[in-house]
Amino acid sequence: MKYLEFKNKDRMPVVGLGTWKSAKGEVYGAVYDAIKMGYRHIDCAPIYENEAEVGLAIKDAISDGIVRREDLWITSKLWNSSHGRENVQAGLQKTLTDLQLDYLDLYLIHWPVTLKPGIGFPRIPDDFIPPDLIPIQDTWKGMEEILEMGLVKHIGVSNFNMQKIESLLKNCSYPPEVNQIEFHPLLQQKKLVEFCKWNNIFITAYSPLGSRDQKKMLKPGQEPDLFDQPVILGISEEHKKTPAQILIAWPIMQNISVIPKSVNKERMMQNLRALEIELSQAEMEKISEIDRGFRYVSGKLWAMNGSPYTLEDLWGLDE
Ligand code: A2P
């Protein structure tokens, strides 16, 4: 395994198992098998509605002697309806209970979008809380408090653009250590990645395979298939590896952690073995050229008619 090392010397395994879209009834086996085959990093969130099952798999893997808690890296995220300094701990506590853990390795603000208490996904504009009522800096204070309490080892953000990160950096006691973003060859976010590196913020790449199983409602329409990109296909033939493996090797080569989702044993193994692939400078350059700023996770839901959030504000001027 390759790791990303934090300032305090904690190490995050560069490849993790994604659990977004992993169905109940399937995710237990996926997480248990993943740990058995060598995954040590599991990416979770309460909005995936499967944390209790993920937690059971982790607990069983530990009690069966496959792994020790301290050898696992568990990430989860604060949902949008738990923003605000005084709500963070309760949001975290629910996740800790479901995962059957007494601490997380990493806790992220899932989105820079605030919803009213109890809302999963918004259906009407009234489900939102405008950003000036609960500023993201206020929620960050709650994140810093759970860090100080030792309930989480590291804190960070997800889906944050440069402007939003900057507004946290200006006011914080503890800077975010990770920004988890959609990242693949068609969405390379070069400025944001550079900005994060400059500020010692690690990137975790979500939807590295193009989120192939995403529900239609979140999709922006006509979609390119990452596996069919000629540059990816060419490199995959050259290395005698699958396109998925090339797509996973690509962030690893850039010291970016990556969390491909799978519930299939053979594909999970394939994805883990992407660690063995070395891409040449020329191959990295070829991939660099196919960027087209394409999002599989458009964020449109947060910018519905009447919402206080807009896509311009969400994604900022990063590209
Ligand atoms: P499955 O869970 O059946 O393996 P992303 O991580 O970008 O969200 O992509 C997840 C999607 O990609 C899921 O549909 C998953 O299906 C599929 N997938 C994961 N690994 C592979 C692989 N190695 N080859 C092909 N498809 C894969």
Short mmCIF file of C-alpha atoms and ligand atoms in Angstrom, two decimals:
data_model
loop_
_atom_site.label_atom_id
_atom_site.label_comp_id
_atom_site.label_asym_id
_atom_site.label_seq_id
_atom_site.Cartn_x
_atom_site.Cartn_y
_atom_site.Cartn_z
CA MET A 1 0.00 0.00 0.00
CA LYS A 2 1.08 3.56 -0.62
CA TYR A 3 0.15 6.27 1.92
CA LEU A 4 -0.28 10.01 2.18
CA GLU A 5 1.41 11.24 5.34
CA PHE A 6 -0.15 14.01 7.42
CA LYS A 7 1.73 16.61 9.47
CA ASN A 8 1.29 14.54 12.65
CA LYS A 9 2.67 11.45 10.79
CA ASP A 10 -0.70 9.69 10.51
CA ARG A 11 -0.90 7.91 7.16
CA MET A 12 -3.94 7.64 4.91
CA PRO A 13 -3.86 4.65 2.52
CA VAL A 14 -3.97 6.14 -0.97
CA VAL A 15 -6.60 3.68 -2.24
CA GLY A 16 -9.86 3.39 -0.35
CA LEU A 17 -13.14 1.65 -0.92
CA GLY A 18 -15.99 3.97 -1.88
CA THR A 19 -19.41 3.11 -0.44
CA TRP A 20 -21.65 5.69 -2.14
CA LYS A 21 -24.33 3.78 -4.05
CA SER A 22 -23.41 0.48 -2.39
CA ALA A 23 -26.78 -1.03 -1.59
CA LYS A 24 -27.80 -2.39 1.77
CA GLY A 25 -27.48 -6.14 1.60
CA GLU A 26 -24.38 -5.78 -0.61
CA VAL A 27 -22.18 -3.39 1.29
CA TYR A 28 -21.51 -5.72 4.24
CA GLY A 29 -19.88 -8.31 1.98
CA ALA A 30 -18.05 -5.64 -0.01
CA VAL A 31 -16.46 -4.03 3.05
CA TYR A 32 -15.62 -7.36 4.72
CA ASP A 33 -14.08 -8.77 1.53
CA ALA A 34 -12.26 -5.51 0.85
CA ILE A 35 -10.59 -5.58 4.27
CA LYS A 36 -9.75 -9.25 3.78
CA MET A 37 -8.04 -8.55 0.45
CA GLY A 38 -6.00 -5.64 1.86
CA TYR A 39 -8.08 -2.46 1.68
CA ARG A 40 -7.38 -0.37 4.78
CA HIS A 41 -9.32 2.79 3.91
CA ILE A 42 -13.11 2.94 3.75
CA ASP A 43 -14.96 6.07 2.67
CA CYS A 44 -18.43 6.50 4.21
CA ALA A 45 -21.19 9.05 4.73
CA PRO A 46 -24.55 9.00 6.51
CA ILE A 47 -26.34 10.14 3.35
CA TYR A 48 -25.29 6.85 1.69
CA GLU A 49 -27.76 5.25 4.11
CA ASN A 50 -25.57 2.23 4.70
CA GLU A 51 -23.25 3.17 7.56
CA ALA A 52 -24.78 0.67 10.00
CA GLU A 53 -24.01 -2.17 7.60
CA VAL A 54 -20.53 -0.83 6.89
CA GLY A 55 -19.99 -0.67 10.65
CA LEU A 56 -21.03 -4.26 11.12
CA ALA A 57 -18.55 -5.40 8.47
CA ILE A 58 -15.76 -3.40 10.11
CA LYS A 59 -16.64 -4.81 13.52
CA ASP A 60 -16.69 -8.38 12.22
CA ALA A 61 -13.40 -7.94 10.35
CA ILE A 62 -11.82 -6.72 13.58
CA SER A 63 -13.35 -9.42 15.80
CA ASP A 64 -12.38 -12.11 13.26
CA GLY A 65 -8.77 -10.95 13.66
CA ILE A 66 -8.35 -9.79 10.05
CA VAL A 67 -7.38 -6.26 11.01
CA ARG A 68 -6.95 -3.98 14.01
CA ARG A 69 -8.88 -0.73 14.33
CA GLU A 70 -5.65 1.27 14.34
CA ASP A 71 -4.70 -0.19 10.96
CA LEU A 72 -7.90 1.07 9.34
CA TRP A 73 -8.54 4.54 7.98
CA ILE A 74 -12.24 5.40 8.24
CA THR A 75 -13.60 8.59 6.70
CA SER A 76 -17.14 9.91 7.06
CA LYS A 77 -18.89 13.20 6.37
CA LEU A 78 -21.15 15.72 8.05
CA TRP A 79 -24.43 15.91 6.17
CA ASN A 80 -25.85 19.25 4.99
CA SER A 81 -28.69 19.18 7.52
CA SER A 82 -26.23 19.10 10.47
CA HIS A 83 -24.40 22.34 9.70
CA GLY A 84 -23.89 24.93 12.43
CA ARG A 85 -21.35 24.76 15.24
CA GLU A 86 -23.74 23.28 17.79
CA ASN A 87 -25.01 20.50 15.46
CA VAL A 88 -21.72 18.98 14.34
CA GLN A 89 -21.16 16.73 17.32
CA ALA A 90 -24.64 15.21 17.10
CA GLY A 91 -24.15 14.52 13.38
CA LEU A 92 -20.84 12.84 14.09
CA GLN A 93 -22.24 10.89 17.02
CA LYS A 94 -24.91 9.27 14.83
CA THR A 95 -22.21 8.18 12.38
CA LEU A 96 -19.98 6.86 15.18
CA THR A 97 -22.90 4.88 16.59
CA ASP A 98 -23.80 3.45 13.19
CA LEU A 99 -20.20 2.58 12.36
CA GLN A 100 -19.71 1.18 15.90
CA LEU A 101 -16.54 3.23 16.30
CA ASP A 102 -15.30 5.55 19.00
CA TYR A 103 -13.35 7.77 16.62
CA LEU A 104 -12.98 8.52 12.92
CA ASP A 105 -9.70 9.03 11.13
CA LEU A 106 -11.15 11.77 8.96
CA TYR A 107 -14.38 13.76 9.04
CA LEU A 108 -15.38 16.06 6.19
CA ILE A 109 -18.04 18.71 5.62
CA HIS A 110 -19.82 16.88 2.78
CA TRP A 111 -21.02 19.96 0.84
CA PRO A 112 -20.85 23.74 1.29
CA VAL A 113 -24.65 23.73 1.21
CA THR A 114 -26.92 23.88 4.26
CA LEU A 115 -30.29 22.16 4.62
CA LYS A 116 -32.89 22.33 7.33
CA PRO A 117 -32.67 19.72 10.10
CA GLY A 118 -33.92 16.30 9.03
CA ILE A 119 -33.72 16.94 5.28
CA GLY A 120 -31.89 14.31 3.24
CA PHE A 121 -32.16 15.69 -0.28
CA PRO A 122 -34.03 18.95 -0.90
CA ARG A 123 -37.32 18.85 -2.79
CA ILE A 124 -38.39 22.47 -2.43
CA PRO A 125 -36.49 25.75 -1.94
CA ASP A 126 -37.77 25.94 1.62
CA ASP A 127 -35.61 22.91 2.48
CA PHE A 128 -32.47 25.08 2.23
CA ILE A 129 -30.91 27.39 4.81
CA PRO A 130 -29.21 30.37 3.11
CA PRO A 131 -25.42 30.55 3.60
CA ASP A 132 -25.56 33.87 5.47
CA LEU A 133 -27.75 32.34 8.20
CA ILE A 134 -25.27 29.57 8.99
CA PRO A 135 -21.89 30.59 7.58
CA ILE A 136 -19.61 27.69 6.70
CA GLN A 137 -17.01 29.14 9.12
CA ASP A 138 -19.47 28.51 11.93
CA THR A 139 -19.83 24.86 10.95
CA TRP A 140 -16.02 24.65 10.73
CA LYS A 141 -15.79 25.76 14.39
CA GLY A 142 -17.88 22.71 15.27
CA MET A 143 -15.48 20.55 13.24
CA GLU A 144 -12.54 21.99 15.20
CA GLU A 145 -14.30 21.20 18.46
CA ILE A 146 -14.76 17.50 17.67
CA LEU A 147 -11.11 17.42 16.61
CA GLU A 148 -10.06 18.87 19.95
CA MET A 149 -12.28 16.35 21.74
CA GLY A 150 -10.40 13.53 20.00
CA LEU A 151 -13.55 12.17 18.34
CA VAL A 152 -11.90 12.56 14.94
CA LYS A 153 -8.19 12.55 14.10
CA HIS A 154 -8.36 14.84 11.07
CA ILE A 155 -10.90 17.26 9.60
CA GLY A 156 -11.50 18.43 6.08
CA VAL A 157 -14.03 19.35 3.45
CA SER A 158 -15.59 17.96 0.30
CA ASN A 159 -16.80 19.73 -2.84
CA PHE A 160 -15.15 22.98 -1.73
CA ASN A 161 -13.77 25.43 -4.29
CA MET A 162 -10.74 27.69 -3.76
CA GLN A 163 -12.74 30.67 -2.56
CA LYS A 164 -14.55 28.60 0.05
CA ILE A 165 -11.35 26.99 1.30
CA GLU A 166 -9.71 30.39 1.47
CA SER A 167 -12.56 31.72 3.60
CA LEU A 168 -11.94 28.87 6.06
CA LEU A 169 -8.17 29.31 6.05
CA LYS A 170 -8.53 32.99 6.97
CA ASN A 171 -10.51 32.30 10.12
CA CYS A 172 -9.61 28.86 11.41
CA SER A 173 -7.61 27.45 14.31
CA TYR A 174 -7.07 24.18 12.39
CA PRO A 175 -6.93 24.23 8.59
CA PRO A 176 -8.74 21.58 6.56
CA GLU A 177 -6.33 18.73 5.75
CA VAL A 178 -8.29 17.11 2.90
CA ASN A 179 -10.62 18.24 0.15
CA GLN A 180 -12.56 15.36 -1.38
CA ILE A 181 -13.64 16.26 -4.91
CA GLU A 182 -14.80 14.69 -8.13
CA PHE A 183 -11.57 14.00 -9.98
CA HIS A 184 -10.86 12.00 -13.14
CA PRO A 185 -9.26 12.71 -16.53
CA LEU A 186 -12.33 14.59 -17.80
CA LEU A 187 -12.43 16.79 -14.65
CA GLN A 188 -8.86 17.51 -13.63
CA GLN A 189 -9.50 20.74 -11.66
CA LYS A 190 -5.86 21.70 -12.09
CA LYS A 191 -6.05 25.10 -10.36
CA LEU A 192 -7.93 23.73 -7.37
CA VAL A 193 -5.51 20.79 -7.03
CA GLU A 194 -2.51 23.14 -7.24
CA PHE A 195 -4.10 25.48 -4.69
CA CYS A 196 -4.72 22.58 -2.28
CA LYS A 197 -1.17 21.24 -2.66
CA TRP A 198 0.20 24.73 -1.99
CA ASN A 199 -1.88 24.87 1.21
CA ASN A 200 -0.94 21.34 2.38
CA ILE A 201 -4.42 20.02 1.73
CA PHE A 202 -4.59 16.48 0.36
CA ILE A 203 -7.03 15.68 -2.41
CA THR A 204 -9.22 12.59 -2.39
CA ALA A 205 -10.70 11.73 -5.78
CA TYR A 206 -14.32 10.62 -5.81
CA SER A 207 -16.12 9.15 -8.83
CA PRO A 208 -12.75 8.19 -10.36
CA LEU A 209 -14.51 5.79 -12.73
CA GLY A 210 -17.20 8.27 -13.73
CA SER A 211 -19.83 7.21 -11.20
CA ARG A 212 -21.25 4.66 -13.62
CA ASP A 213 -24.09 3.59 -11.33
CA GLN A 214 -25.35 7.03 -10.36
CA LYS A 215 -29.08 7.58 -10.28
CA LYS A 216 -30.36 9.34 -13.37
CA MET A 217 -31.82 12.23 -11.34
CA LEU A 218 -28.36 13.50 -10.50
CA LYS A 219 -27.01 13.18 -14.01
CA PRO A 220 -26.42 16.16 -16.26
CA GLY A 221 -27.67 14.39 -19.41
CA GLN A 222 -25.47 13.17 -22.25
CA GLU A 223 -22.41 11.61 -20.65
CA PRO A 224 -19.02 10.59 -21.92
CA ASP A 225 -17.87 7.12 -20.81
CA LEU A 226 -14.48 7.33 -19.12
CA PHE A 227 -13.66 3.74 -20.13
CA ASP A 228 -14.13 4.61 -23.82
CA GLN A 229 -11.71 7.53 -24.00
CA PRO A 230 -9.14 6.65 -26.71
CA VAL A 231 -6.21 7.88 -24.59
CA ILE A 232 -7.29 5.71 -21.66
CA LEU A 233 -7.93 2.72 -23.91
CA GLY A 234 -4.52 3.11 -25.58
CA ILE A 235 -2.67 3.22 -22.25
CA SER A 236 -4.70 0.33 -20.90
CA GLU A 237 -3.77 -1.83 -23.91
CA GLU A 238 -0.12 -0.82 -23.58
CA HIS A 239 -0.03 -1.91 -19.90
CA LYS A 240 -2.37 -4.90 -20.37
CA LYS A 241 -4.54 -3.48 -17.58
CA THR A 242 -8.21 -2.51 -17.60
CA PRO A 243 -9.30 1.11 -18.22
CA ALA A 244 -10.55 1.19 -14.60
CA GLN A 245 -7.04 0.33 -13.38
CA ILE A 246 -5.49 3.11 -15.46
CA LEU A 247 -8.06 5.57 -14.11
CA ILE A 248 -7.17 4.56 -10.55
CA ALA A 249 -3.41 4.62 -11.17
CA TRP A 250 -3.63 8.16 -12.58
CA PRO A 251 -4.51 9.96 -9.29
CA ILE A 252 -2.15 7.71 -7.33
CA MET A 253 0.71 8.88 -9.56
CA GLN A 254 -0.13 12.43 -8.44
CA ASN A 255 -0.24 11.62 -4.70
CA ILE A 256 -3.99 11.94 -4.75
CA SER A 257 -5.97 9.39 -2.82
CA VAL A 258 -8.74 7.63 -4.69
CA ILE A 259 -11.89 5.83 -3.56
CA PRO A 260 -13.34 3.67 -6.36
CA LYS A 261 -16.66 2.15 -5.39
CA SER A 262 -17.32 -1.50 -6.07
CA VAL A 263 -19.36 -4.25 -4.48
CA ASN A 264 -17.79 -6.91 -6.68
CA LYS A 265 -14.88 -8.96 -5.31
CA GLU A 266 -13.05 -9.33 -8.60
CA ARG A 267 -13.38 -5.64 -9.46
CA MET A 268 -12.36 -4.56 -5.93
CA MET A 269 -9.21 -6.67 -6.32
CA GLN A 270 -8.58 -5.22 -9.76
CA ASN A 271 -8.92 -1.71 -8.37
CA LEU A 272 -6.53 -2.38 -5.48
CA ARG A 273 -3.96 -3.78 -7.88
CA ALA A 274 -3.89 -0.49 -9.75
CA LEU A 275 -1.29 0.36 -7.10
CA GLU A 276 1.18 -1.73 -9.09
CA ILE A 277 0.89 0.42 -12.21
CA GLU A 278 3.53 3.04 -13.07
CA LEU A 279 2.46 5.53 -15.71
CA SER A 280 5.21 7.25 -17.68
CA GLN A 281 5.62 11.01 -17.90
CA ALA A 282 4.45 10.84 -21.52
CA GLU A 283 1.34 8.90 -20.52
CA MET A 284 0.56 11.41 -17.75
CA GLU A 285 0.90 14.23 -20.28
CA LYS A 286 -1.41 12.51 -22.73
CA ILE A 287 -4.05 12.11 -20.02
CA SER A 288 -3.55 15.72 -18.95
CA GLU A 289 -4.70 16.82 -22.41
CA ILE A 290 -8.14 15.18 -22.30
CA ASP A 291 -9.49 17.38 -19.49
CA ARG A 292 -12.79 18.99 -20.41
CA GLY A 293 -14.23 20.13 -17.09
CA PHE A 294 -16.97 17.51 -17.23
CA ARG A 295 -18.83 16.75 -13.99
CA TYR A 296 -20.72 13.51 -13.45
CA VAL A 297 -21.91 14.99 -10.15
CA SER A 298 -23.28 18.28 -11.44
CA GLY A 299 -24.53 19.73 -8.15
CA LYS A 300 -27.68 20.87 -9.97
CA LEU A 301 -29.81 19.64 -7.10
CA TRP A 302 -28.36 22.37 -4.85
CA ALA A 303 -29.19 25.07 -7.37
CA MET A 304 -32.83 24.22 -8.02
CA ASN A 305 -35.18 27.05 -8.88
CA GLY A 306 -35.59 29.24 -5.81
CA SER A 307 -32.58 27.81 -3.95
CA PRO A 308 -30.27 30.32 -2.24
CA TYR A 309 -27.31 28.45 -3.82
CA THR A 310 -26.07 28.75 -7.40
CA LEU A 311 -23.75 26.55 -9.44
CA GLU A 312 -21.43 29.52 -10.02
CA ASP A 313 -21.04 29.97 -6.28
CA LEU A 314 -20.71 26.23 -5.68
CA TRP A 315 -18.00 25.48 -8.22
CA GLY A 316 -16.45 28.96 -8.21
CA LEU A 317 -13.83 30.11 -10.64
CA ASP A 318 -11.59 27.07 -10.31
CA GLU A 319 -11.53 25.99 -13.94
P1 A2P B 1 -19.64 -2.50 -9.21
O1 A2P B 1 -19.90 -1.95 -7.84
O2 A2P B 1 -20.69 -3.43 -9.67
O3 A2P B 1 -18.23 -3.04 -9.35
P2 A2P B 1 -17.22 5.35 -9.13
O4 A2P B 1 -16.22 4.88 -8.13
O5 A2P B 1 -16.65 6.32 -10.12
O6 A2P B 1 -18.49 5.87 -8.48
O7 A2P B 1 -17.68 4.11 -10.01
C1 A2P B 1 -18.41 3.06 -9.47
C2 A2P B 1 -18.99 2.26 -10.60
O8 A2P B 1 -17.95 1.61 -11.34
C3 A2P B 1 -19.90 1.15 -10.13
O9 A2P B 1 -20.92 0.99 -11.09
C4 A2P B 1 -18.99 -0.06 -10.09
O10 A2P B 1 -19.75 -1.25 -10.25
C5 A2P B 1 -18.12 0.19 -11.29
N1 A2P B 1 -16.78 -0.41 -11.17
C6 A2P B 1 -15.98 -0.42 -10.07
N2 A2P B 1 -14.80 -1.00 -10.34
C7 A2P B 1 -14.84 -1.37 -11.65
C8 A2P B 1 -13.92 -2.03 -12.50
N3 A2P B 1 -12.72 -2.40 -12.09
N4 A2P B 1 -14.33 -2.27 -13.79
C9 A2P B 1 -15.56 -1.89 -14.23
N5 A2P B 1 -16.46 -1.26 -13.45
C10 A2P B 1 -16.11 -0.99 -12.17
#
